[in-house]
PDB file of C-alpha atoms in Angstrom:
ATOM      1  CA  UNK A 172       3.101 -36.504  10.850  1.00 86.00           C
ATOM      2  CA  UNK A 173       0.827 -39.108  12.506  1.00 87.00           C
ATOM      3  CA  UNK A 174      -1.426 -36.786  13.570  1.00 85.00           C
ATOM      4  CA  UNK A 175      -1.814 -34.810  10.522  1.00 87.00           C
ATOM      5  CA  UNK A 176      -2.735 -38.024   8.505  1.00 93.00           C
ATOM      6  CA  UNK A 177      -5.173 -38.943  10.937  1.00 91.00           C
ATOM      7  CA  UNK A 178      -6.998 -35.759  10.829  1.00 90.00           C
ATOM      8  CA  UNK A 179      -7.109 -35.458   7.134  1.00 95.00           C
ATOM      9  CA  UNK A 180      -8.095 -39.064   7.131  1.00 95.00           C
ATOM     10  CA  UNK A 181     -10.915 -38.087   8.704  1.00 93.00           C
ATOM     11  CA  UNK A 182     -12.120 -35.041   8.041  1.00 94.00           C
ATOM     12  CA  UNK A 183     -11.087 -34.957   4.088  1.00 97.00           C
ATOM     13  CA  UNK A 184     -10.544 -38.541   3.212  1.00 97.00           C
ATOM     14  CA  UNK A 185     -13.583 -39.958   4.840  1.00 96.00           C
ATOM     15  CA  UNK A 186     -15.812 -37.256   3.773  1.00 97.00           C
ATOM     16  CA  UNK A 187     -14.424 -38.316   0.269  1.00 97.00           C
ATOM     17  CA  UNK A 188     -15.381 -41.825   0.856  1.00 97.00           C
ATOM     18  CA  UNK A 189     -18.507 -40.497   1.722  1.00 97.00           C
ATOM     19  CA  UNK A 190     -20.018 -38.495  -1.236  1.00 98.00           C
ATOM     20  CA  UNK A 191     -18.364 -41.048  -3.581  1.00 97.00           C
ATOM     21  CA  UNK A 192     -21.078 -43.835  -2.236  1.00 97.00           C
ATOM     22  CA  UNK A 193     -23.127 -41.404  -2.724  1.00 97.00           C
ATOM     23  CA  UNK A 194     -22.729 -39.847  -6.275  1.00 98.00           C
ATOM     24  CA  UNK A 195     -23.125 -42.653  -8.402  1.00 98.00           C
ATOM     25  CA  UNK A 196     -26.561 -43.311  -7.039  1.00 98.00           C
ATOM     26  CA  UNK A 197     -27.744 -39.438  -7.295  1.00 98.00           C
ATOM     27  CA  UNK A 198     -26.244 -39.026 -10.898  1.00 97.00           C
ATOM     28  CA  UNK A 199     -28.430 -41.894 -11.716  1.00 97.00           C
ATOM     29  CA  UNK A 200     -31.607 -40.283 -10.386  1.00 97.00           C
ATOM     30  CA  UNK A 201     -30.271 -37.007 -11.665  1.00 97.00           C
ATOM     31  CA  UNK A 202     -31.158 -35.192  -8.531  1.00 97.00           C
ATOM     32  CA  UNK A 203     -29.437 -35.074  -5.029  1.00 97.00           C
ATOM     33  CA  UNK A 204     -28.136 -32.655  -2.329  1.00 97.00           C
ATOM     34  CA  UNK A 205     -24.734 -33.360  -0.731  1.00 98.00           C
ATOM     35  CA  UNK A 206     -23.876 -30.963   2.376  1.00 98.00           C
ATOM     36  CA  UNK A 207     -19.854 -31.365   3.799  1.00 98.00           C
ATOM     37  CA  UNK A 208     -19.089 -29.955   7.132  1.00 96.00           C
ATOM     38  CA  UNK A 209     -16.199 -27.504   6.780  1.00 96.00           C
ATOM     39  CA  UNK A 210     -15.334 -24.455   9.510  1.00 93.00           C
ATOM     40  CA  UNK A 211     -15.364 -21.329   9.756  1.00 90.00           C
ATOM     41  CA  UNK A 212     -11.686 -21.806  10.635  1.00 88.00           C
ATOM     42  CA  UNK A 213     -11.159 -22.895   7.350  1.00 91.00           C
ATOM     43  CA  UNK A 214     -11.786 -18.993   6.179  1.00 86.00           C
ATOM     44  CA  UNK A 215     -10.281 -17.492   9.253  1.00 81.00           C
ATOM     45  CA  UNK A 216      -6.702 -19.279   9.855  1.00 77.00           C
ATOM     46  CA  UNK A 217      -6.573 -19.277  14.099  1.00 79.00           C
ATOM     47  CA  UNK A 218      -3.349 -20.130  15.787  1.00 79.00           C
ATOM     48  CA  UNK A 219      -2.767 -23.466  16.924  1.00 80.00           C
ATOM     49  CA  UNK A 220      -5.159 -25.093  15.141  1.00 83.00           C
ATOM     50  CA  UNK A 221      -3.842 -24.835  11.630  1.00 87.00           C
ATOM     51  CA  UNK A 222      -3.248 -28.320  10.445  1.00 89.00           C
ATOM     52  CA  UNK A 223      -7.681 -28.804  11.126  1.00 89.00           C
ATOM     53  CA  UNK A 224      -8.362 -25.664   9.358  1.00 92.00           C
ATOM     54  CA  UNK A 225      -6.040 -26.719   6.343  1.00 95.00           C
ATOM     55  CA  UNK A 226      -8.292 -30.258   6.150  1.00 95.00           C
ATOM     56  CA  UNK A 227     -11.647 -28.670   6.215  1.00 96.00           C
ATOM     57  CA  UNK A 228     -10.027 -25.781   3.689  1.00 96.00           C
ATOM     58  CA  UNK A 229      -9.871 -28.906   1.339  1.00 97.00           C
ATOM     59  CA  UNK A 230     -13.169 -29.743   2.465  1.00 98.00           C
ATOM     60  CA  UNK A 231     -14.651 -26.596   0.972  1.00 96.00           C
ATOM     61  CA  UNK A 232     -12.576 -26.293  -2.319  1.00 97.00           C
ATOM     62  CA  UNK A 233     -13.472 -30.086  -2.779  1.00 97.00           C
ATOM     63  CA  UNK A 234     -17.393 -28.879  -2.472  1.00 98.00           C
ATOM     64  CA  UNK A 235     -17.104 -25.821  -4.832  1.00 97.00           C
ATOM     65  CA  UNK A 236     -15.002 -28.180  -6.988  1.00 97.00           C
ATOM     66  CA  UNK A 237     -17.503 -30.913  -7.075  1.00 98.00           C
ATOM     67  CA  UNK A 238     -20.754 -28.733  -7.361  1.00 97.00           C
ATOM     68  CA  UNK A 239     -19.299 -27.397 -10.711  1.00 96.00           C
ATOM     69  CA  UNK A 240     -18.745 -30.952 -11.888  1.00 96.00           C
ATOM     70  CA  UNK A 241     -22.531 -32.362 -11.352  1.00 97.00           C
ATOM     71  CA  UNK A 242     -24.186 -29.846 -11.896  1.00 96.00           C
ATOM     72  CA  UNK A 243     -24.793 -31.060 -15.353  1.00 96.00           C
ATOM     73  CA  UNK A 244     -26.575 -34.055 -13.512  1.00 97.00           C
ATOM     74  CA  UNK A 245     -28.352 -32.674 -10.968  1.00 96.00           C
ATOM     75  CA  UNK A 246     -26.753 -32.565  -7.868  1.00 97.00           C
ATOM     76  CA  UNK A 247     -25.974 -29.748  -5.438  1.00 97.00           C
ATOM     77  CA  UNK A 248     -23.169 -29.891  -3.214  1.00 98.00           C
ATOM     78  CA  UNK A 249     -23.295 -27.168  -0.270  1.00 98.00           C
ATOM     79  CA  UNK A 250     -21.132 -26.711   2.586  1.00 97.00           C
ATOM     80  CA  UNK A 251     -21.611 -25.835   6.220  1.00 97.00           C
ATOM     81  CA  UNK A 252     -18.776 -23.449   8.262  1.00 96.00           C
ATOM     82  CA  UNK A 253     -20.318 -23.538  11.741  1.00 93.00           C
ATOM     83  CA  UNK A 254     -19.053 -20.793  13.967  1.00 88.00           C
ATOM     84  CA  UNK A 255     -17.790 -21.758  17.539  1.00 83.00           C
ATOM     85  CA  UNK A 256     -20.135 -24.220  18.488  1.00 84.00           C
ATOM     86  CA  UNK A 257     -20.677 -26.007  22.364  1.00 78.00           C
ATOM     87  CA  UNK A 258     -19.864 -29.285  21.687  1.00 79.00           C
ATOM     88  CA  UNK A 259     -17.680 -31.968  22.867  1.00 73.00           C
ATOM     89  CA  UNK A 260     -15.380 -31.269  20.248  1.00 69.00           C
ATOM     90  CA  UNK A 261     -13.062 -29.204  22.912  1.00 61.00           C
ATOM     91  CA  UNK A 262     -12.530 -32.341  24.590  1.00 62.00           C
ATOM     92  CA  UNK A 263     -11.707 -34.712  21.776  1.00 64.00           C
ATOM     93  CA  UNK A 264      -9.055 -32.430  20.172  1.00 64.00           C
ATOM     94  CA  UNK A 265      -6.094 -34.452  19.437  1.00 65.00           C
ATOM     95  CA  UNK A 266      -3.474 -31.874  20.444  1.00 67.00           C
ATOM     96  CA  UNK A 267       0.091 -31.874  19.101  1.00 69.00           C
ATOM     97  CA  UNK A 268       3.099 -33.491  20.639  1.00 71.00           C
ATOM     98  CA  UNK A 269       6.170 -32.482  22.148  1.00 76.00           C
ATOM     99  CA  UNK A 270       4.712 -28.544  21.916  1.00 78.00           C
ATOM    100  CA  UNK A 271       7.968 -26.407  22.836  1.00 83.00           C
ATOM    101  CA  UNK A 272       7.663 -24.342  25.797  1.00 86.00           C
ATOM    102  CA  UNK A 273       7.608 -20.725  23.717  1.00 87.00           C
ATOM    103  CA  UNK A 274       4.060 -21.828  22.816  1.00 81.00           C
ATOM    104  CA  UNK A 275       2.599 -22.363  25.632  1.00 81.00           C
ATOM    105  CA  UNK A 276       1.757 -18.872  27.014  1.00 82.00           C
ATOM    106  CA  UNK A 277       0.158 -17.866  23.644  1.00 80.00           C
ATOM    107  CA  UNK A 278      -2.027 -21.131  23.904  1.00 77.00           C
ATOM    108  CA  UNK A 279      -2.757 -20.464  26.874  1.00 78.00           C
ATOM    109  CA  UNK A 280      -4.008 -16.622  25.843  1.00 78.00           C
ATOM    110  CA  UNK A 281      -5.788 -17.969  22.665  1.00 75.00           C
ATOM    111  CA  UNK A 282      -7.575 -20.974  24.149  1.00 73.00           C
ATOM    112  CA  UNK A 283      -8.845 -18.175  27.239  1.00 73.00           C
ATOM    113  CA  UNK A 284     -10.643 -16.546  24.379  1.00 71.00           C
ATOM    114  CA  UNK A 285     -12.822 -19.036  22.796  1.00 68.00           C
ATOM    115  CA  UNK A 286     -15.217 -19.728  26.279  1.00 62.00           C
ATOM    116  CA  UNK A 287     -18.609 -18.478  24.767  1.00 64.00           C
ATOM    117  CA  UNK A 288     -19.942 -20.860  22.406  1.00 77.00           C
ATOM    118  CA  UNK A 289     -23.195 -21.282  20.276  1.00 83.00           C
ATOM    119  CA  UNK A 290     -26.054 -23.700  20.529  1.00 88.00           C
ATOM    120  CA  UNK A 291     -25.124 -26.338  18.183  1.00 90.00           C
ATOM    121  CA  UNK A 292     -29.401 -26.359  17.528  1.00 94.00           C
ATOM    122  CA  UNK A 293     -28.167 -23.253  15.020  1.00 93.00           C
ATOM    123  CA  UNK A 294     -26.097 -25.381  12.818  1.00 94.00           C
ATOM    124  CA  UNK A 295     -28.512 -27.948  12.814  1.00 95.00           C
ATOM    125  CA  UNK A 296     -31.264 -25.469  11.827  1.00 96.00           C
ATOM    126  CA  UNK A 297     -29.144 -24.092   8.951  1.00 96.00           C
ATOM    127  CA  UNK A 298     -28.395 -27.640   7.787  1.00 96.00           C
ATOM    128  CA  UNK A 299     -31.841 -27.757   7.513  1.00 97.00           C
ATOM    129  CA  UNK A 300     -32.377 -24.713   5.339  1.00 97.00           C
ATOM    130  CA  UNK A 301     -29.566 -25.864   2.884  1.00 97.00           C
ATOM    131  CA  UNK A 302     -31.253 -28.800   2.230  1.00 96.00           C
ATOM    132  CA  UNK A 303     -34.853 -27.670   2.274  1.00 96.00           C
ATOM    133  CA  UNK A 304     -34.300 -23.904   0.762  1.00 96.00           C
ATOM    134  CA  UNK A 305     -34.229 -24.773  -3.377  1.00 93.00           C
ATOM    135  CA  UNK A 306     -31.184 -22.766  -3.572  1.00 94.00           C
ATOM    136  CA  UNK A 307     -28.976 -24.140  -6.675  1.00 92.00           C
ATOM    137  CA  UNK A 308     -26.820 -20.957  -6.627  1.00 92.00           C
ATOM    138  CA  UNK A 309     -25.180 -20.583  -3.278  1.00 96.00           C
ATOM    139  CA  UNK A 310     -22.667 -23.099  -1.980  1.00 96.00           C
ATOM    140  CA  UNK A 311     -21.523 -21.828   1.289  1.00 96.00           C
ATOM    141  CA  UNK A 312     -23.255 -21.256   4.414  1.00 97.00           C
ATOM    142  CA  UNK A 313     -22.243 -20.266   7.907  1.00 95.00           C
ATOM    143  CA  UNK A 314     -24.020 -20.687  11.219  1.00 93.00           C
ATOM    144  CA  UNK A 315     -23.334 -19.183  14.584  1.00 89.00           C
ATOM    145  CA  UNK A 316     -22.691 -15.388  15.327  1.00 86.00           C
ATOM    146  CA  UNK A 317     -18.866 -15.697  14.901  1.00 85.00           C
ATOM    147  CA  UNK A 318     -19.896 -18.092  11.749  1.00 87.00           C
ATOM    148  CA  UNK A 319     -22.313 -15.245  10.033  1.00 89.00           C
ATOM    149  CA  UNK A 320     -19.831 -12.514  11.120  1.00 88.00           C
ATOM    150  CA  UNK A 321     -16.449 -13.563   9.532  1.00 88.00           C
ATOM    151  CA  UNK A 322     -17.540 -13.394   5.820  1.00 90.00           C
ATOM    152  CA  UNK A 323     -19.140 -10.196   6.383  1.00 91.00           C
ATOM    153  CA  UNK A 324     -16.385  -8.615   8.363  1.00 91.00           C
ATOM    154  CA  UNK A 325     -13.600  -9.615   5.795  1.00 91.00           C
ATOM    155  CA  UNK A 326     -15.612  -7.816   3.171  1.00 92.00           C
ATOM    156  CA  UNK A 327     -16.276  -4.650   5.223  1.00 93.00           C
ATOM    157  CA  UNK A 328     -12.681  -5.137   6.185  1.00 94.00           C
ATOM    158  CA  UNK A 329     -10.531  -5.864   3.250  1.00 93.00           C
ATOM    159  CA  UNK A 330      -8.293  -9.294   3.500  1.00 89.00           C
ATOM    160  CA  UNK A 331      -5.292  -7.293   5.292  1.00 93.00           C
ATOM    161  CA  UNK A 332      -7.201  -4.801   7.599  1.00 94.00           C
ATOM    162  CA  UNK A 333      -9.108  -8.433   8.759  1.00 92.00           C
ATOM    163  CA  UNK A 334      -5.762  -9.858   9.621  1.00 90.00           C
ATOM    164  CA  UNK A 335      -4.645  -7.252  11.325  1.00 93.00           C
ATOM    165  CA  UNK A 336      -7.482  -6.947  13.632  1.00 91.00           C
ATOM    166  CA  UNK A 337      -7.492 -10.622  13.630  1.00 87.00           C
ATOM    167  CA  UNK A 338      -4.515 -10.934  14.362  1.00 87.00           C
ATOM    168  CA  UNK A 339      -4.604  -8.839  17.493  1.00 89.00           C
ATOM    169  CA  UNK A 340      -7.619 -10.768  19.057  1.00 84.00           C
ATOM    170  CA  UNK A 341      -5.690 -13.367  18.880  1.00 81.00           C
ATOM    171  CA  UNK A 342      -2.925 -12.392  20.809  1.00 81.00           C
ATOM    172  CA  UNK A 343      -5.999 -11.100  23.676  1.00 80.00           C
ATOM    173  CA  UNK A 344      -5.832  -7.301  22.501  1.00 86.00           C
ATOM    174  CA  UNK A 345      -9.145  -6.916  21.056  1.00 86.00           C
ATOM    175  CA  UNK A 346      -9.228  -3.424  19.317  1.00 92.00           C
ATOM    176  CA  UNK A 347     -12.611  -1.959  20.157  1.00 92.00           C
ATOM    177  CA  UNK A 348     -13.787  -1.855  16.174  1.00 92.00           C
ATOM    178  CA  UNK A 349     -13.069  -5.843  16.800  1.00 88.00           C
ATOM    179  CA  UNK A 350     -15.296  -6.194  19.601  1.00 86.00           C
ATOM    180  CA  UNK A 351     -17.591  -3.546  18.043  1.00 88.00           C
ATOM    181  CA  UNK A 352     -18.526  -5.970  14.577  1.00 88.00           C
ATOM    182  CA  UNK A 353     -17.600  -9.426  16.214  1.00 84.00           C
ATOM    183  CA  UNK A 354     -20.780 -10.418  17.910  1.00 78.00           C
ATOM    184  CA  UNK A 355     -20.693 -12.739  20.984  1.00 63.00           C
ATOM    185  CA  UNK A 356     -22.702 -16.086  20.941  1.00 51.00           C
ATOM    186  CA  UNK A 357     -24.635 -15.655  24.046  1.00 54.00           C
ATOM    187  CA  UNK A 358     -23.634 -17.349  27.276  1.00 51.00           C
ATOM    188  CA  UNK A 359     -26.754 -18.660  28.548  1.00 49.00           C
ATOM    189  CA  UNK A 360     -26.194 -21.251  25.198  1.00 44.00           C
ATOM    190  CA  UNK A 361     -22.659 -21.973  27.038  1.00 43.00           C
ATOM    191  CA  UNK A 362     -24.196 -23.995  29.820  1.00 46.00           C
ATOM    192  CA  UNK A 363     -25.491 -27.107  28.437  1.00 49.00           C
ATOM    193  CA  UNK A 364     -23.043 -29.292  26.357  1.00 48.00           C
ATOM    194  CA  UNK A 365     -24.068 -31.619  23.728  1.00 47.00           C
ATOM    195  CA  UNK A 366     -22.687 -34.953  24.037  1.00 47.00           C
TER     196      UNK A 366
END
């Protein structure tokens, strides 16, 4: 339970923190853009990983939550779901204890699937946009192949079909209608790693 505490400590409590220093000072001026980090996990639910995608879930019902409640002065609050991005995140993950052994081969499979990552350049360029673009009316945004794809696939999809196929990848048998409407950040963006 340590670990879960700590991670929504960060990643929901401290972003909390956060846009409360900041909202007293833009209801004053009326005006003001916030933009929390979420995931695209938190709309896609991988294995192994769920306790981070339930934190930056909260994370994006908090920003829907709290762009309805200032509007009335002014502010906008957007949030980001980056796609799989090459960072150093990978190597800072604070991975559960005592994992029992009937895990381990499905980690093993899942984390074998997630080599190819994006530029983080992207998400910084769409950060930029959500800030810059004038855009009262839309609240999320994605960034990264995977990122863009996801919302658009679970519409095409349906909810359950998604899962299914989903589902599937995640256990490394990739249907080919998967791989056909999943596109693949491209590897040369794999090679450098942002520190």
């Amino acid at each position: 339970m340590d670990q879960i505490h700590r991670q929504f400590q960060t990643n929901v409590f401290g972003l909390m923190a956060l846009n409360k220093t900041f909202i007293p000072i833009f209801r004053k001026q009326r005006s003001g853009i916030i933009v929390n980090v979420s995931s695209i996990s938190a709309d896609e639910g991988f294995p192994y990983t769920s306790v981070y995608e339930a934190s930056k879930a909260a994370v994006m019902s908090l920003t829907e939550g709290l762009n309805t409640e200032l509007s009335e002065f002014g502010i906008i609050v957007k949030a980001l779901l980056p796609g799989n991005m090459n960072t150093n995140i990978f190597h800072k993950i604070d991975t559960a204890e005592n994992v029992p052994a009937d895990y381990l081969q499905s980690w093993k499979t899942f984390n074998s699937l997630n080599v190819v990552r994006s530029n983080p350049q992207i998400t910084a360029d769409v950060m930029f946009r959500m800030v810059t673009d004038g855009n009262n009316k839309q609240i999320r945004y994605y960034s990264g192949p995977d990122g863009e794809a996801v919302p658009r696939i679970k519409k095409l999809l349906g909810q359950q079909w998604f899962w299914e196929e989903f589902s599937k990848r995640n256990q490394g048998h990739q249907t080919p209608l998967w791989n056909a409407l999943m596109p693949q950040p491209q590897r040369e963006n794999s090679n450098k790693e942002v520190k």
